[in-house]
Coordinates of C-alpha atoms and ligand atoms in Angstrom, one line a residue:
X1 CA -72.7 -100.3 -75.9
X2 CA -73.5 -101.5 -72.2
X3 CA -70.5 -100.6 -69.7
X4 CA -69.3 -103.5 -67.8
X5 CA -68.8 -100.3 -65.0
X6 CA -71.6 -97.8 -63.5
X7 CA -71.0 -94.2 -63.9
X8 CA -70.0 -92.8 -61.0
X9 CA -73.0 -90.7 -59.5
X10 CA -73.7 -87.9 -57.1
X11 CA -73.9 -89.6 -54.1
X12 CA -70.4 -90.4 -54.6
X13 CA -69.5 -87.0 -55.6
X14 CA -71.2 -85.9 -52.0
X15 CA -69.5 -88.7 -50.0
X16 CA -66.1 -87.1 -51.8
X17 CA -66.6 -83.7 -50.9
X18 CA -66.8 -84.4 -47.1
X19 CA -63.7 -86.3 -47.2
X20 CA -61.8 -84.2 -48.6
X21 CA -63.0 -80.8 -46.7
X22 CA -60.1 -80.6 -44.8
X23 CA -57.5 -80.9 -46.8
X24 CA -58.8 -79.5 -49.9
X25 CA -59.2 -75.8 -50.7
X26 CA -63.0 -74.2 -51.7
X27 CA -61.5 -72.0 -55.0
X28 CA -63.2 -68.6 -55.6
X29 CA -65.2 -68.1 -58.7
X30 CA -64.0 -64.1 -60.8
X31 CA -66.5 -62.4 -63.2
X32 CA -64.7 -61.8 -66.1
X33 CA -66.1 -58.3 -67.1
X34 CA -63.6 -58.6 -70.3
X35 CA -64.9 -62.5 -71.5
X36 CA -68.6 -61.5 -70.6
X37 CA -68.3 -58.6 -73.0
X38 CA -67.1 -60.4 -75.6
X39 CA -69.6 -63.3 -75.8
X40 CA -72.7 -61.5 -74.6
X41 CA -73.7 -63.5 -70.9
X42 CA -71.6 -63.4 -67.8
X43 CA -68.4 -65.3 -67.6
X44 CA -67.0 -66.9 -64.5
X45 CA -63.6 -68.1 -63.9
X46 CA -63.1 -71.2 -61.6
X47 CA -59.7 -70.2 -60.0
X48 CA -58.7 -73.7 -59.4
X49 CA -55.4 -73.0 -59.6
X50 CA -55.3 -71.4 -56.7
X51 CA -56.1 -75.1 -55.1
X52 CA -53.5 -76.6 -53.0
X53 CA -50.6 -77.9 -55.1
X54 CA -51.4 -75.5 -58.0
X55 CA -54.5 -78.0 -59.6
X56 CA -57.4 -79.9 -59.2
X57 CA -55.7 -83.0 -59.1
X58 CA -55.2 -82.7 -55.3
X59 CA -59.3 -83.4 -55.1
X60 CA -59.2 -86.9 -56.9
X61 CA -55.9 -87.8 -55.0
X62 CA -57.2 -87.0 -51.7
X63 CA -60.4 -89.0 -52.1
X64 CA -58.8 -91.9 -53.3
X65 CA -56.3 -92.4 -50.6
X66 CA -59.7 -91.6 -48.0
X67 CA -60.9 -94.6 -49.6
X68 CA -58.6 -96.6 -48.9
X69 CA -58.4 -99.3 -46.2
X70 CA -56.3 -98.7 -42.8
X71 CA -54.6 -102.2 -43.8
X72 CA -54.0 -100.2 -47.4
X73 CA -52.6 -97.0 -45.6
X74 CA -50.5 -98.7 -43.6
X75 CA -48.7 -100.1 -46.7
X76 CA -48.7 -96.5 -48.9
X77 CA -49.6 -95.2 -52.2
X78 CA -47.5 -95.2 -55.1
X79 CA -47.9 -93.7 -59.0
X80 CA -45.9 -92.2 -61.7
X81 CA -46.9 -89.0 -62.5
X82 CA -44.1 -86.7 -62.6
X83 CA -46.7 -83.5 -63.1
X84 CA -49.9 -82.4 -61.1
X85 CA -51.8 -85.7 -60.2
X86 CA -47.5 -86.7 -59.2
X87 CA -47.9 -83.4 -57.0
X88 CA -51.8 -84.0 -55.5
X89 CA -50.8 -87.5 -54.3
X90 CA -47.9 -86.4 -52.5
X91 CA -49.5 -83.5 -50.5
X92 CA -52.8 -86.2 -50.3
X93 CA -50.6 -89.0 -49.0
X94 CA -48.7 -86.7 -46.6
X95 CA -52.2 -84.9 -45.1
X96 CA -53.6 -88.0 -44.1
X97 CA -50.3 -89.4 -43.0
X98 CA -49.8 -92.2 -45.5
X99 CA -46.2 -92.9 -47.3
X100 CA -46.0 -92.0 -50.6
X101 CA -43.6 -93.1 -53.4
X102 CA -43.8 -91.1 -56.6
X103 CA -41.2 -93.3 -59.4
X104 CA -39.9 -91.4 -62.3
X105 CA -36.9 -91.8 -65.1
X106 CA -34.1 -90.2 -64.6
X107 CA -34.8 -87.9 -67.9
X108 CA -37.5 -86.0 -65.2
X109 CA -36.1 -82.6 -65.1
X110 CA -35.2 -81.5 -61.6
X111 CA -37.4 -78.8 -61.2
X112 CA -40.7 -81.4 -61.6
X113 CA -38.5 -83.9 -59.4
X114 CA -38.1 -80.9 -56.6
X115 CA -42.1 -80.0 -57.4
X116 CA -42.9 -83.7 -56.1
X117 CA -40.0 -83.8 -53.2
X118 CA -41.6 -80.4 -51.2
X119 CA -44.6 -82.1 -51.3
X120 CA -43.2 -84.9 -48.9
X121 CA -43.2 -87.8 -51.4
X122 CA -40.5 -90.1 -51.5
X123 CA -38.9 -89.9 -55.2
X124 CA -37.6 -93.2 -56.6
X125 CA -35.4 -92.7 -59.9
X126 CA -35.6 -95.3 -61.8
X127 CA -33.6 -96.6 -65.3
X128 CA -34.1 -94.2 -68.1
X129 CA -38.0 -94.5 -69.3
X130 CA -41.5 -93.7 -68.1
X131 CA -42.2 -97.8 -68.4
X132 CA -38.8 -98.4 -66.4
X133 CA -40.5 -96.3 -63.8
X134 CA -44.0 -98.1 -63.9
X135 CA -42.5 -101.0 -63.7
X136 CA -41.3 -100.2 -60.3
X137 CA -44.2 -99.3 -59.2
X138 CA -46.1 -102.3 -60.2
X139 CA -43.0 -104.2 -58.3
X140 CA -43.9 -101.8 -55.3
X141 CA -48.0 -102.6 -55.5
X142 CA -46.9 -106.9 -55.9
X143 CA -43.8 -107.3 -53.1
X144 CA -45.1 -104.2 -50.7
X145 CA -48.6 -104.1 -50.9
X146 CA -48.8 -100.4 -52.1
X147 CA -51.9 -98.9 -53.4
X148 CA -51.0 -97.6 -57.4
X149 CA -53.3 -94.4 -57.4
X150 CA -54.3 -94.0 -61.3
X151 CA -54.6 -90.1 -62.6
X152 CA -58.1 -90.4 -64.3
X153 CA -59.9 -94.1 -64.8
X154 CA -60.7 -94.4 -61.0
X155 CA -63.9 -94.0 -59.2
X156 CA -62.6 -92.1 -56.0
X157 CA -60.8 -90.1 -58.4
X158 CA -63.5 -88.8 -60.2
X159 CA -65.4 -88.5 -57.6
X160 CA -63.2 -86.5 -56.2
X161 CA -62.7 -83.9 -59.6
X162 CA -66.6 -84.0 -59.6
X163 CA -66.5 -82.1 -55.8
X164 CA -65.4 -78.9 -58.3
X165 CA -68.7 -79.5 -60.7
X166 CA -70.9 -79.4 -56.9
X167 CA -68.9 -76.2 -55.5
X168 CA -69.3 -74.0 -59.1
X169 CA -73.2 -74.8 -59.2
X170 CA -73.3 -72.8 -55.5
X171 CA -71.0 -70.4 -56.6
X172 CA -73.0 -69.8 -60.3
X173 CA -76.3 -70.7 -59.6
X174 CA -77.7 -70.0 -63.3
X175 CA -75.2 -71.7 -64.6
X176 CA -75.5 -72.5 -68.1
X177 CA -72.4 -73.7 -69.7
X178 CA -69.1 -75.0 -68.4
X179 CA -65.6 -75.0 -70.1
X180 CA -63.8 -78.0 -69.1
X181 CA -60.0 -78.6 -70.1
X182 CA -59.8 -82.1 -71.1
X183 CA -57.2 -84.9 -70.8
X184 CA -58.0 -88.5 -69.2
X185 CA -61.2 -87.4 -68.5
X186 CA -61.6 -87.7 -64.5
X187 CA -62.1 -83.7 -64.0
X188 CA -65.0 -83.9 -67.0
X189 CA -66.7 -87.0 -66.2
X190 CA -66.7 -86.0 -62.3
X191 CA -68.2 -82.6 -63.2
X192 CA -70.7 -83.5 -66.0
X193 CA -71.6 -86.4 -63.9
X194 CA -72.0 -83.6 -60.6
X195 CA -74.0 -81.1 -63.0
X196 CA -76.0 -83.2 -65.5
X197 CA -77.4 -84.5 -61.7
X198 CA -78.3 -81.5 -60.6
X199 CA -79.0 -79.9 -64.0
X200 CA -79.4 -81.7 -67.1
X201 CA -79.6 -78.6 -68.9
X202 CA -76.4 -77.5 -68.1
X203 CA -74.0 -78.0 -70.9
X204 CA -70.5 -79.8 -70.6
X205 CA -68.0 -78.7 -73.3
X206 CA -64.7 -80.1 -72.9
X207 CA -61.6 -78.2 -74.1
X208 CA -58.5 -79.7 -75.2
X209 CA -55.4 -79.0 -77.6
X210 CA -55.1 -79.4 -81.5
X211 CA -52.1 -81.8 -80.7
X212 CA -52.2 -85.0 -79.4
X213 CA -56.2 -84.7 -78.4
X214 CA -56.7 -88.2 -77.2
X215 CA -60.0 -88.6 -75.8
X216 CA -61.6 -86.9 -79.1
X217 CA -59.5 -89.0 -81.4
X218 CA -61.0 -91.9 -79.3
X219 CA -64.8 -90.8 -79.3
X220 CA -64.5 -90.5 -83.0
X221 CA -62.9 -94.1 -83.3
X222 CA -65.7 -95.2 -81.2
X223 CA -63.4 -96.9 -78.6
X224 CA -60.2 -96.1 -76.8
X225 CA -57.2 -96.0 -79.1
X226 CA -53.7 -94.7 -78.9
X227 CA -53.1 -91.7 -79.6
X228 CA -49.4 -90.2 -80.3
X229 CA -48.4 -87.7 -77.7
X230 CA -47.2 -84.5 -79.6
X231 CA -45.1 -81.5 -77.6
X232 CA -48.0 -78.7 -76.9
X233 CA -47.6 -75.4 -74.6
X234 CA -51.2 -77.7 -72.6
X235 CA -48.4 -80.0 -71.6
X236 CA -50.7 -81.1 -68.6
X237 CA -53.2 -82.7 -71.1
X238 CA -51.0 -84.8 -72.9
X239 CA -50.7 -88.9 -72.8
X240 CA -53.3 -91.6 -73.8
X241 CA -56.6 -92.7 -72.1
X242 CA -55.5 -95.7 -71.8
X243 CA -56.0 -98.7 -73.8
X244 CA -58.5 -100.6 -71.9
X245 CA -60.4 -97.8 -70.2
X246 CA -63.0 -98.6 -67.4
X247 CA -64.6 -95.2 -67.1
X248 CA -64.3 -91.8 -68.2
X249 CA -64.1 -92.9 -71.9
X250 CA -67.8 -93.9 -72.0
X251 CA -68.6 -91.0 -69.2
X252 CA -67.3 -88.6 -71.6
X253 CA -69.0 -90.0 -74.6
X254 CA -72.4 -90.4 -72.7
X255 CA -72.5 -86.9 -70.6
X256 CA -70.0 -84.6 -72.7
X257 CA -71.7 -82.1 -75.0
X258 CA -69.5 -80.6 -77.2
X259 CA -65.8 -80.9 -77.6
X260 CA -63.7 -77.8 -78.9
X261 CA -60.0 -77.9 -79.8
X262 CA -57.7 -75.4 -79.5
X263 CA -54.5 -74.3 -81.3
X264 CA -51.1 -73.4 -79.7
X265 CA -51.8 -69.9 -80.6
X266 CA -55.1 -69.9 -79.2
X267 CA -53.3 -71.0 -76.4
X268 CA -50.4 -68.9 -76.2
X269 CA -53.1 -66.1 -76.3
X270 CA -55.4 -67.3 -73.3
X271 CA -52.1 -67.0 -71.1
X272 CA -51.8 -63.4 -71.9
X273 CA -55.0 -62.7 -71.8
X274 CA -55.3 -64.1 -68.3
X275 CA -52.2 -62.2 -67.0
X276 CA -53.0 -58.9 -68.1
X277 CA -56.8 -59.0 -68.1
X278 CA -57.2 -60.8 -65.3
X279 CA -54.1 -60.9 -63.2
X280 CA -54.0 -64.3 -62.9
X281 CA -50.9 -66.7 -63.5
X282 CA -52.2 -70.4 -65.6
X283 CA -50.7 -73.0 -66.9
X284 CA -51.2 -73.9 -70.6
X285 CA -53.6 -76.8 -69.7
X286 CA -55.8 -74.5 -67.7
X287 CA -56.0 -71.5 -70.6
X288 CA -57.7 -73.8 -72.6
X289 CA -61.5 -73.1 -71.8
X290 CA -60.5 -69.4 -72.4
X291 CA -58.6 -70.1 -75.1
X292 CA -61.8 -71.4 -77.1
X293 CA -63.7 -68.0 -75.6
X294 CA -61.2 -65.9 -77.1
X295 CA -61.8 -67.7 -80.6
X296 CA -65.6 -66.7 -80.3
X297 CA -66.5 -70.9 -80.9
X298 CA -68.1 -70.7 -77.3
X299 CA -72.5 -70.0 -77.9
X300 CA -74.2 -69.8 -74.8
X301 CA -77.9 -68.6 -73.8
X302 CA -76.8 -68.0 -70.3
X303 CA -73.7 -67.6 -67.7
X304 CA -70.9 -69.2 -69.0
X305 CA -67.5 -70.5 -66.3
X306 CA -64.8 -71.9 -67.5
X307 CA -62.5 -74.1 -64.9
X308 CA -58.9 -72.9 -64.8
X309 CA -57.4 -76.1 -63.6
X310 CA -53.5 -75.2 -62.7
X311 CA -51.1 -73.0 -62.8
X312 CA -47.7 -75.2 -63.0
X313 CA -46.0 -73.2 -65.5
X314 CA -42.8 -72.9 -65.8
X315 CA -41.8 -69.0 -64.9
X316 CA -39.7 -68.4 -67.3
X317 CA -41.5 -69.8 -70.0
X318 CA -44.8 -67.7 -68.7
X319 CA -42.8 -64.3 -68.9
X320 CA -41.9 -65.3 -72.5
X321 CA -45.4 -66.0 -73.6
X322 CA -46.7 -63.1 -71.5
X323 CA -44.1 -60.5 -72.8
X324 CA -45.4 -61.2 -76.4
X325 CA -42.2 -63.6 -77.6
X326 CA -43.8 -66.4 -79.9
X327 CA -43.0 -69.4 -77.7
X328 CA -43.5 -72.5 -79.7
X329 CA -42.5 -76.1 -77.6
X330 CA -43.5 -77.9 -80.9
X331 CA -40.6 -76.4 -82.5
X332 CA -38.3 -76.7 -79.1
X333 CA -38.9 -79.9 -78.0
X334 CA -37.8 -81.3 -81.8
Ligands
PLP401 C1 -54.8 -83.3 -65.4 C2 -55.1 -82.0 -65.8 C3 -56.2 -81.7 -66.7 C4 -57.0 -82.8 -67.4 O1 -57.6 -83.6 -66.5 P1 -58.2 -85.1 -66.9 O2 -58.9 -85.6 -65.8 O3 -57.0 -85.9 -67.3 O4 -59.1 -84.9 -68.1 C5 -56.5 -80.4 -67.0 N1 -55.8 -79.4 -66.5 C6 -54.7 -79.6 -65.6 C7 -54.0 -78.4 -65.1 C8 -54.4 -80.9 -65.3 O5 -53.4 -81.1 -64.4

């Protein structure tokens, strides 16, 4: 199949990284003494998130609204998202001085609505659906100009996410294997595309959740197809690719090695295991790489990191899963 788009490539990547120095945060990289016994090679954990805004999303967001023209900055940035890429675009917009409207439904729960608001966005609530709310936005991108910022199937974007594939090879130098959590597809096709550059022996193994796993149902089909969102404690990596993807469906499919899925169980169990092993507080979306680790799926012949994306998780929620109760959102959310 020939792609109507090129990949994006490490000179983007590079360009991305010095935009986005000063507002973006350079994570730390923990040896897992626990993971590394258990699978044999040294594990690293990428503590993204401890980035700015609790995820990586603040990377592609901040290089997309560098990239935009002064006459586009002058008019603002406006999107959807009501979760991390929601959050990244407000603190993004903000740092380089650029309005921001985020639109959402008004069945948002206040908590992610407050989330977006101390981030300095301007929160437009909108009839009582997700496509009410996109349909303001595309109102606000035709009558006002504003730029829509997309969460994945953007070049500056993924550029962006790949500035995190660049940073882990100086922090793991013999890297051999990578755990990526896996939605859309912007962090994976950044970082694979950042890596494979570098190292083409490096291999790329996206991670994503048993339910609603849309960008393997799509590889499968061969072409992007919907995919039913399903309740899942990885709530971050729900949603579709989008029907008429530009870009990270055939990145994926062309750079990806491996994809693993992971039960909410498995899931459930990485969040403990990160709390009390290694004192560190994730969201479900970014257990998922040790998720698959803890099921022993993950071979590698050398050091092994897996890219703990975010940490938006509900509190409350967290000290249930992390005090052993049997949390199970498919069950609640029915
Ligand atoms: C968005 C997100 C992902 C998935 O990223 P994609 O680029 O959509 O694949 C993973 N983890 C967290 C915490 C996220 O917010």
């Amino acid at each position: 199949m020939s792609t109507a788009h090129p990949f994006v490539d490490l000179g983007e990547i590079e360009q991305a990284r010095m935009a986005i120095a000063g507002t973006v945060r350079l994570t730390p990289v923990n040896l897992s003494p626990s993971l590394s016994d258990l699978i044999g090679q040294p594990v690293h954990l990428k503590l993204e998130h401890t980035q700015i805004t609790g995820s990586f999303k603040l990377r592609g967001a901040t290089n997309a609204v560098a990239s935009l023209s002064d006459d586009e900055k002058r008019r603002g940035v406006a999107g959807v998202s009501t979760g991390n890429h929601g959050r990244g675009l407000a603190y993004a917009a903000k740092a380089a001085g650029v309005k921001c409207i985020i639109c959402m439904s008004k069945l948002v729960p206040q908590a992610k609505i407050d989330g977006i608001r101390a981030q300095g966005a301007e929160v437009r609530i909108i009839g009582s659906s997700q496509d009410e709310a996109q349909e303001e936005v595309a109102r606000l991108v035709a009558e006002n100009g504003m730029a829509m910022i997309p969460p994945f199937d953007h070049r500056a974007v993924i550029a962006g996410q790949g500035t995190l594939g660049l940073e882990l090879l100086e922090q793991v130098p013999d890297l051999a294997t990578v755990l990526v959590p896996l939605s859309g597809g912007g962090l994976i096709s950044g970082v694979a595309a950042a890596l494979k550059a570098r190292r083409p022996d490096i291999r790329v193994i996206g991670i994503s959740m048993e339910r609603g796993a849309a960008m393997h149902e799509c590889l499968k089909a061969g072409k992007p197809i919907y995919v039913e969102e399903l309740a899942t404690l990885a709530d971050s990596l729900g949603g579709g690719i989008g029907l008429d993807n530009q870009l990270t469906f055939a990145m994926t499919r062309d750079l990806v090695d491996d994809i693993v899925l992971v039960s909410e169980a498995e899931i459930a169990a990485a969040i403990r295991h990160i709390y009390w092993q290694e004192r560190q507080i994730v969201e479900g979306s970014g257990a998922v790489g040790v998720a698959a680790l803890l099921t022993g799926r993950i071979r590698s012949a050398g050091p092994v990191a897996a890219i703990l994306s975010g940490g938006n998780i509900d509190m409350t929620q967290h000290f249930r899963i992390i005090s052993g109760e049997d949390v199970d959102v498919t069950r609640e959310a029915a």
